[in-house]
Coordinates of C-alpha atoms and ligand atoms in Angstrom, one line a residue:
X1 CA 1.6 11.0 20.5
X2 CA -0.3 14.0 21.8
X3 CA -3.4 15.1 19.8
X4 CA -2.0 18.6 19.1
X5 CA 1.3 17.3 17.8
X6 CA -0.4 14.8 15.5
X7 CA -2.8 17.4 14.1
X8 CA 0.2 19.8 13.5
X9 CA 2.0 17.1 11.6
X10 CA -1.1 16.4 9.5
X11 CA -1.7 20.1 8.7
X12 CA 1.9 20.3 7.4
X13 CA 1.4 17.1 5.4
X14 CA -1.8 18.5 4.0
X15 CA 0.0 21.5 2.5
X16 CA 2.6 19.3 0.9
X17 CA 0.0 16.7 -0.4
X18 CA -2.1 19.5 -1.8
X19 CA 0.8 21.1 -3.6
X20 CA 1.5 17.8 -5.2
X21 CA -2.0 17.8 -6.6
X22 CA -3.0 14.5 -4.9
X23 CA -6.1 15.8 -3.1
X24 CA -8.1 17.9 -5.6
X25 CA -11.6 19.3 -4.8
X26 CA -11.4 18.7 -1.0
X27 CA -10.8 14.9 -1.6
X28 CA -8.7 12.6 0.6
X29 CA -8.4 12.4 4.3
X30 CA -5.5 12.0 6.8
X31 CA -5.2 10.5 10.3
X32 CA -2.7 9.8 13.0
X33 CA -2.7 7.5 16.0
X34 CA -2.5 9.2 19.4
X35 CA -2.4 8.1 23.0
X36 CA -6.2 8.3 23.3
X37 CA -7.1 6.8 19.8
X38 CA -6.6 8.8 16.6
X39 CA -7.2 12.1 15.0
X40 CA -8.7 12.4 11.6
X41 CA -9.7 15.1 9.1
X42 CA -13.3 16.1 8.8
X43 CA -15.4 15.6 5.7
X44 CA -14.7 18.2 2.9
X45 CA -12.4 21.1 3.4
X46 CA -9.4 22.0 1.2
X47 CA -6.6 19.7 2.6
X48 CA -4.0 22.4 1.7
X49 CA -5.4 24.9 4.3
X50 CA -6.4 22.7 7.3
X51 CA -6.6 24.1 10.8
X52 CA -7.1 22.5 14.2
X53 CA -10.8 23.0 13.7
X54 CA -10.9 20.6 10.8
X55 CA -10.1 17.6 12.9
X56 CA -11.9 15.1 15.0
X57 CA -10.4 13.2 18.0
X58 CA -11.7 9.7 18.2
X59 CA -11.0 6.9 20.6
X60 CA -9.7 3.4 19.8
X61 CA -13.2 2.3 18.8
X62 CA -13.9 5.3 16.6
X63 CA -16.2 7.1 19.1
X64 CA -15.9 10.9 19.1
X65 CA -13.9 12.5 21.9
X66 CA -13.7 16.0 20.5
X67 CA -14.4 18.0 17.4
X68 CA -17.7 19.4 16.3
X69 CA -17.1 18.9 12.6
X70 CA -18.7 16.2 10.4
X71 CA -16.6 13.0 10.2
X72 CA -15.5 11.8 6.8
X73 CA -17.4 8.7 5.6
X74 CA -14.0 7.1 5.2
X75 CA -13.1 7.4 8.9
X76 CA -14.0 3.7 9.4
X77 CA -11.3 2.6 6.9
X78 CA -8.7 4.6 8.9
X79 CA -9.9 2.9 12.1
X80 CA -9.7 -0.5 10.5
X81 CA -6.1 0.0 9.3
X82 CA -5.1 1.0 12.9
X83 CA -6.8 -2.0 14.3
X84 CA -5.2 -4.3 11.7
X85 CA -1.7 -2.9 11.7
X86 CA -0.3 -2.4 15.2
X87 CA 2.7 -0.5 13.8
X88 CA 0.7 1.9 11.8
X89 CA 0.9 5.4 13.2
X90 CA -0.3 7.5 10.3
X91 CA -2.6 7.1 7.3
X92 CA -2.6 9.5 4.3
X93 CA -5.4 8.9 1.8
X94 CA -5.1 10.6 -1.6
X95 CA -7.1 10.9 -4.8
X96 CA -4.3 11.3 -7.4
X97 CA -4.7 10.9 -11.2
X98 CA -2.2 8.1 -11.3
X99 CA -3.7 6.1 -8.4
X100 CA -7.2 6.6 -9.7
X101 CA -6.5 5.6 -13.4
X102 CA -4.1 2.8 -12.7
X103 CA -6.4 1.1 -10.2
X104 CA -9.2 1.5 -12.7
X105 CA -7.5 -0.1 -15.6
X106 CA -5.8 -2.9 -13.6
X107 CA -8.3 -5.8 -13.7
X108 CA -6.5 -7.9 -11.0
X109 CA -7.0 -7.4 -7.3
X110 CA -3.4 -6.3 -6.9
X111 CA -1.0 -4.0 -8.6
X112 CA 2.5 -5.7 -9.0
X113 CA 5.4 -3.4 -9.6
X114 CA 9.0 -4.6 -10.3
X115 CA 12.1 -3.2 -11.9
X116 CA 11.9 0.2 -10.3
X117 CA 14.8 1.6 -8.1
X118 CA 12.1 3.7 -6.3
X119 CA 10.7 0.5 -4.7
X120 CA 13.6 0.7 -2.2
X121 CA 12.0 3.8 -0.7
X122 CA 9.4 1.4 0.8
X123 CA 10.3 -0.1 4.1
X124 CA 11.6 -3.7 3.8
X125 CA 12.6 -3.4 0.1
X126 CA 16.3 -3.6 -0.8
X127 CA 16.2 -4.3 -4.6
X128 CA 14.4 -3.3 -7.7
X129 CA 14.3 -7.0 -8.5
X130 CA 11.7 -7.7 -5.8
X131 CA 8.0 -7.4 -6.6
X132 CA 5.9 -4.8 -4.7
X133 CA 2.2 -5.8 -4.6
X134 CA -0.3 -3.3 -3.6
X135 CA -3.8 -4.8 -3.1
X136 CA -6.7 -3.2 -5.0
X137 CA -10.3 -3.3 -3.6
X138 CA -13.3 -2.4 -5.6
X139 CA -14.7 1.0 -4.6
X140 CA -17.8 0.9 -2.4
X141 CA -19.8 3.7 -0.8
X142 CA -20.6 1.3 2.0
X143 CA -17.3 1.9 3.9
X144 CA -18.1 -0.7 6.6
X145 CA -18.4 -3.4 3.9
X146 CA -15.2 -2.1 2.2
X147 CA -13.4 -2.2 5.6
X148 CA -14.5 -5.8 6.1
X149 CA -12.9 -6.8 2.8
X150 CA -9.7 -5.0 3.7
X151 CA -9.7 -6.9 7.1
X152 CA -10.3 -10.3 5.4
X153 CA -7.5 -9.7 3.0
X154 CA -5.1 -8.7 5.7
X155 CA -5.6 -12.0 7.5
X156 CA -3.9 -13.9 4.7
X157 CA -1.8 -11.1 3.1
X158 CA -0.8 -8.5 5.6
X159 CA -1.0 -4.9 4.4
X160 CA 2.3 -3.2 4.7
X161 CA 2.6 0.0 2.8
X162 CA -0.9 0.8 1.6
X163 CA -4.0 -0.2 -0.4
X164 CA -5.6 1.1 -3.6
X165 CA -9.3 1.6 -3.9
X166 CA -10.4 1.1 -7.6
X167 CA -11.0 4.4 -9.5
X168 CA -10.7 6.2 -6.2
X169 CA -7.2 6.5 -4.7
X170 CA -4.5 5.3 -2.3
X171 CA -4.4 4.8 1.5
X172 CA -0.7 5.0 2.4
X173 CA 0.4 3.7 5.8
X174 CA 3.5 4.4 7.9
X175 CA 5.1 3.9 11.3
X176 CA 5.4 7.7 11.7
X177 CA 4.7 10.9 9.7
X178 CA 8.1 10.8 7.9
X179 CA 7.6 7.2 6.8
X180 CA 4.1 7.6 5.6
X181 CA 5.1 10.7 3.6
X182 CA 8.0 8.7 2.1
X183 CA 5.7 5.7 1.3
X184 CA 3.1 8.1 -0.2
X185 CA 5.6 9.9 -2.4
X186 CA 7.3 6.7 -3.5
X187 CA 4.0 5.0 -4.4
X188 CA 2.7 8.0 -6.2
X189 CA 6.0 8.1 -8.2
X190 CA 5.7 4.4 -9.0
X191 CA 2.1 4.7 -10.1
X192 CA 3.0 7.6 -12.4
X193 CA 5.8 5.6 -13.9
X194 CA 3.7 2.6 -14.4
X195 CA 0.9 4.6 -16.0
X196 CA 3.4 6.2 -18.4
X197 CA 4.9 2.8 -19.2
X198 CA 1.4 1.4 -20.0
X199 CA 0.6 4.4 -22.2
X200 CA 3.8 4.0 -24.2
X201 CA 3.2 0.3 -24.6
X202 CA -0.3 1.0 -25.8
X203 CA 0.9 3.6 -28.3
X204 CA 3.5 1.2 -29.6
X205 CA 1.0 -1.6 -29.9
X206 CA -1.2 0.8 -31.9
X207 CA 1.6 1.8 -34.2
X208 CA 2.6 -1.8 -35.0
X209 CA -0.9 -2.9 -35.9
Ligands
ZN1 ZN1 -11.4 9.0 -0.8

């Protein structure tokens, strides 16, 4: 894909993601694979009002080709996902309430979801009876170290739809902009449902004490 086309798609996605409330306070970052490497949003900036000037163009090793803006610290994780998943064309990283809280209260290193019709919105899923497992990695300000953990995990359990970073947010992955937007919306919906379910179970447990 051409850089300009990729950037236009991410600008549109940014408006939508921002309206959903998933990237508050300039959080999150977006990227897309291109013929020369990938384009990625710069550090900071409201993701609902991005322009071409808010992007960097990087090569396949993450070296800057164009863009005078400061790269996001999380650029390395985008690069790792492209290197690990040949089919990945777009990565949307969000900081939603549901992803943040659910990853924080889940003690395991994966979030298992089952019984939801919405699971079928994720590529490869045909039934609510299957279990969707999203890996959870502990948050780390050392993104190189975090990227290594994600890479190690991928060797034995390939990442398909995305990963959660604990107390931080979601990295959704897709084979094109439409798929990544569908994966992101489905996962955020599932996280919200699961969070509501856990809250109700918690309230019920308190009532029956
Ligand atoms: Zn983040």
